[in-house]
Coordinates of C-alpha atoms in Angstrom, one line a residue:
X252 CA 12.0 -3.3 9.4
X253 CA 10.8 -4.6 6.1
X254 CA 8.3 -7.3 5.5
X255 CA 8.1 -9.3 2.2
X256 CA 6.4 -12.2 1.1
X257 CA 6.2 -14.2 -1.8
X258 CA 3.8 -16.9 -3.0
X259 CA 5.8 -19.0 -5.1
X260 CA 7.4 -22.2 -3.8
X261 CA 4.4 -22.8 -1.1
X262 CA 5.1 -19.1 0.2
X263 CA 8.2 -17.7 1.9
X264 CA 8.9 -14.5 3.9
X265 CA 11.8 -12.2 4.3
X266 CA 12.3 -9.6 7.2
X267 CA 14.9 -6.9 6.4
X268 CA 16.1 -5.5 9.4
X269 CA 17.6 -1.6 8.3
X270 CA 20.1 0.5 10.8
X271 CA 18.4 3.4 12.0
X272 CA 21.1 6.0 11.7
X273 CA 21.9 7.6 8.4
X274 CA 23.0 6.9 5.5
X275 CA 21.0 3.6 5.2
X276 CA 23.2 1.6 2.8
X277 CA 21.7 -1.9 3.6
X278 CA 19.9 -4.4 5.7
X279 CA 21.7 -5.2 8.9
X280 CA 19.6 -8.4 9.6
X281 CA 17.5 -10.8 6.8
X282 CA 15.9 -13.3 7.7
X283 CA 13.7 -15.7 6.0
X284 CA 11.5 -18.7 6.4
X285 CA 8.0 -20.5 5.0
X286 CA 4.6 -19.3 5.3
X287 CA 1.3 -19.3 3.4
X288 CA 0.5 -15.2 4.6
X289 CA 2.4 -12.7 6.9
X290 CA 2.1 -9.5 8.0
X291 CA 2.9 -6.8 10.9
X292 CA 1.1 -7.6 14.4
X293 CA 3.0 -4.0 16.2
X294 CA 6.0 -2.4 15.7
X295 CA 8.2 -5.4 16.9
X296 CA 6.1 -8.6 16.5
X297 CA 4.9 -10.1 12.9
X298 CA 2.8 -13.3 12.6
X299 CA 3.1 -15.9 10.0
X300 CA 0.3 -18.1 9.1
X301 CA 1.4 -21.9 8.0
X302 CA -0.8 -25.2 6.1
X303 CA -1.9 -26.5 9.1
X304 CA -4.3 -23.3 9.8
X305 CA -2.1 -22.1 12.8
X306 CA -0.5 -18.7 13.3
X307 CA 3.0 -18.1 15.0
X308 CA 3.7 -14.7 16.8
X309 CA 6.9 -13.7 16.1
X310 CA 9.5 -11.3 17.1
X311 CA 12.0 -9.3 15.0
X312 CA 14.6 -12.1 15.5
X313 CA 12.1 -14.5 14.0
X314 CA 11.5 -16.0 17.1
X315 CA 8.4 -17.6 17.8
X316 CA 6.9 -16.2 21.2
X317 CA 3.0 -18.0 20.9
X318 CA 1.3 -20.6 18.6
X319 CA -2.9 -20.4 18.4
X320 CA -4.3 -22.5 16.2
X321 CA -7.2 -20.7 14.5
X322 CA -10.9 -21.2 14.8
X323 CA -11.6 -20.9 11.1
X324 CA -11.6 -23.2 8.9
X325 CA -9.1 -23.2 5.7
X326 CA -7.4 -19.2 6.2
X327 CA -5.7 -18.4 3.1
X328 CA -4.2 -14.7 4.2
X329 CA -3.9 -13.0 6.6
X330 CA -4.0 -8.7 7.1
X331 CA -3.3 -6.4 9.3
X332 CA -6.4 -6.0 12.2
X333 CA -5.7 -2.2 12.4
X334 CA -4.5 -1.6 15.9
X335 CA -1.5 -3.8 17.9
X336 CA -2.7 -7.5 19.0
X337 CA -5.2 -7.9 15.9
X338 CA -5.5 -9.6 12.9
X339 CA -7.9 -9.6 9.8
X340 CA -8.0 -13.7 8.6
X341 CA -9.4 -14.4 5.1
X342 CA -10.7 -17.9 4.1
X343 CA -11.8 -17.4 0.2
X344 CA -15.2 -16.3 2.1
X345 CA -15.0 -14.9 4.9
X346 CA -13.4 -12.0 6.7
X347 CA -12.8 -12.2 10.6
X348 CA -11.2 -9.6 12.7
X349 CA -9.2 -11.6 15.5
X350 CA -7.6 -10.9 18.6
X351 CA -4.5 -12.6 19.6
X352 CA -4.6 -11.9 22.9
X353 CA -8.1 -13.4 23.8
X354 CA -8.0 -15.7 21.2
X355 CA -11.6 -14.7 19.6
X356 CA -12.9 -13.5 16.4
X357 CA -14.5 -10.0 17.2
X358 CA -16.4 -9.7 13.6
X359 CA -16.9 -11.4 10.5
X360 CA -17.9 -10.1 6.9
X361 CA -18.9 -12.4 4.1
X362 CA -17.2 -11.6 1.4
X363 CA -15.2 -13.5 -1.8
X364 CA -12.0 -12.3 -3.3
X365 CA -10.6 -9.9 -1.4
X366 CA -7.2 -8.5 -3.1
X367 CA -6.5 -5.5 -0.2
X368 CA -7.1 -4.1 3.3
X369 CA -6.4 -0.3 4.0
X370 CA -7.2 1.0 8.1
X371 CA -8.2 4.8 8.1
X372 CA -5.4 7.0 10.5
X373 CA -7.9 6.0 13.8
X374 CA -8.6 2.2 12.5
X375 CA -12.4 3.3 13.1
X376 CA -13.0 2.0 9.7
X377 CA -11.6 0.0 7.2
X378 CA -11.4 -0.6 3.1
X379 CA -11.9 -3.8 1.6
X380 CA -11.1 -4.0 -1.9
X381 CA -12.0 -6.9 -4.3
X382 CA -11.3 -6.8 -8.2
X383 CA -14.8 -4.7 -8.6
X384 CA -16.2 -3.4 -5.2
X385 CA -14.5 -1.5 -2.0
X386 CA -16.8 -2.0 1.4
X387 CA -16.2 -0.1 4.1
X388 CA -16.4 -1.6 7.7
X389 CA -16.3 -1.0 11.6
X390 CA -14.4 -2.1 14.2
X391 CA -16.9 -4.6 14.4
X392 CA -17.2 -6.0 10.5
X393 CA -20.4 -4.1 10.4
X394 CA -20.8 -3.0 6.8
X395 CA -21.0 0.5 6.5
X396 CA -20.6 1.6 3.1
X397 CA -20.3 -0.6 -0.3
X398 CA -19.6 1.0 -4.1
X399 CA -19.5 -1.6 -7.1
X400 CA -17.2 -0.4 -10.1
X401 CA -17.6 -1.6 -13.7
X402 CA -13.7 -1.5 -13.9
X403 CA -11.7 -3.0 -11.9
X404 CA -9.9 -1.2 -8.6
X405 CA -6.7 -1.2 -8.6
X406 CA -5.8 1.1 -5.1
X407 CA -7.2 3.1 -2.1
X408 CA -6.4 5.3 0.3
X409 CA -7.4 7.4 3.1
X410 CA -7.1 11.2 3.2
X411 CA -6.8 13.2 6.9
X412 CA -10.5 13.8 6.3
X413 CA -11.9 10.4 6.0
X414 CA -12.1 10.3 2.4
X415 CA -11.4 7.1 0.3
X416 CA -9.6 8.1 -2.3
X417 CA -9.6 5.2 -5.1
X418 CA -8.4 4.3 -8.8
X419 CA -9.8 2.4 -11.6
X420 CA -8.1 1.4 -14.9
X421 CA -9.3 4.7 -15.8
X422 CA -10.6 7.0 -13.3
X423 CA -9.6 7.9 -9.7
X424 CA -12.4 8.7 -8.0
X425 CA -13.8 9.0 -3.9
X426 CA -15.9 7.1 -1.1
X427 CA -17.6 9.1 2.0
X428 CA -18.4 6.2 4.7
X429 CA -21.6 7.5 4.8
X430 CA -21.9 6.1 1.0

């Protein structure tokens, strides 16, 4: 399955359902509908965040399974949490890692503009990218690691070794989590 999700017209989200014998000539299933973020909860369950701060838990046929209103005020995006059940929820100053399943923010990070979240293989650790810094964090929020760039990041990744790999404009260059 495929997750997309635009911004324009108040957001809207497509999920593109693919056969999973080959050739893959196209979508079997697409379905749509309105949200202000999405993204993946597990392999077959996506959550969708709407205006009135709530999140729907969804299945592949769009079906809404649970409603939780969050605890934080004002959540603009939402990421993936790393590992099945949770969710990263962004609120122009805040980051929270949340479990759906309890219903309780496990961590949060102060922190403005973040553009991109990026789990290492384990989820022991994870990137946050803004337009000039990448932190690393725990499972708990707990800052680990922070690098500020005088050009903006553009992308990260991690290697098999635990090695963020990143790009500048002009440069790609790495981040150890021990700094």
């Amino acid at each position: 399955s495929l997750l997309m999700f635009s911004k324009e017209n108040d957001g809207m989200y497509e999920l593109l359902t693919f056969p999973t014998t080959l050739p893959i000539s196209k979508p079997q299933h697409i379905i749509s509908g309105d949200a202000i973020s999405v993204t993946f909860l597990s392999r077959t369950k996506f959550v969708t965040l709407d205006k009135n701060n709530s999140i729907y838990l969804r299945n592949l046929d769009n079906n809404v399974t649970k409603r939780i209103t969050l605890p934080l005020p004002s959540c603009t995006t939402l990421f993936n949490g790393g590992s099945s059940g949770y969710l990263l929820i962004y609120n122009d100053s805040s980051l929270s890692l949340f479990d759906t399943s309890s219903q309780q923010v496990l961590g949060t990070l102060t922190i403005d503009g973040v553009k991109r979240v990026i789990w290492n293989a384990t989820s022991t650790y994870c990137a946050i990218l803004t337009a000039f810094s990448i932190r690393i964090v725990d499972r708990t929020m707990k800052q680990v690691a922070v690098i500020t760039e005088k050009m903006r990041v553009k992308d990260a990744l991690w290697d098999e070794h635990g090695i963020l790999l990143y790009s500048t404009l002009s440069q790609i260059k790495y981040m150890l989590i021990s700094g």
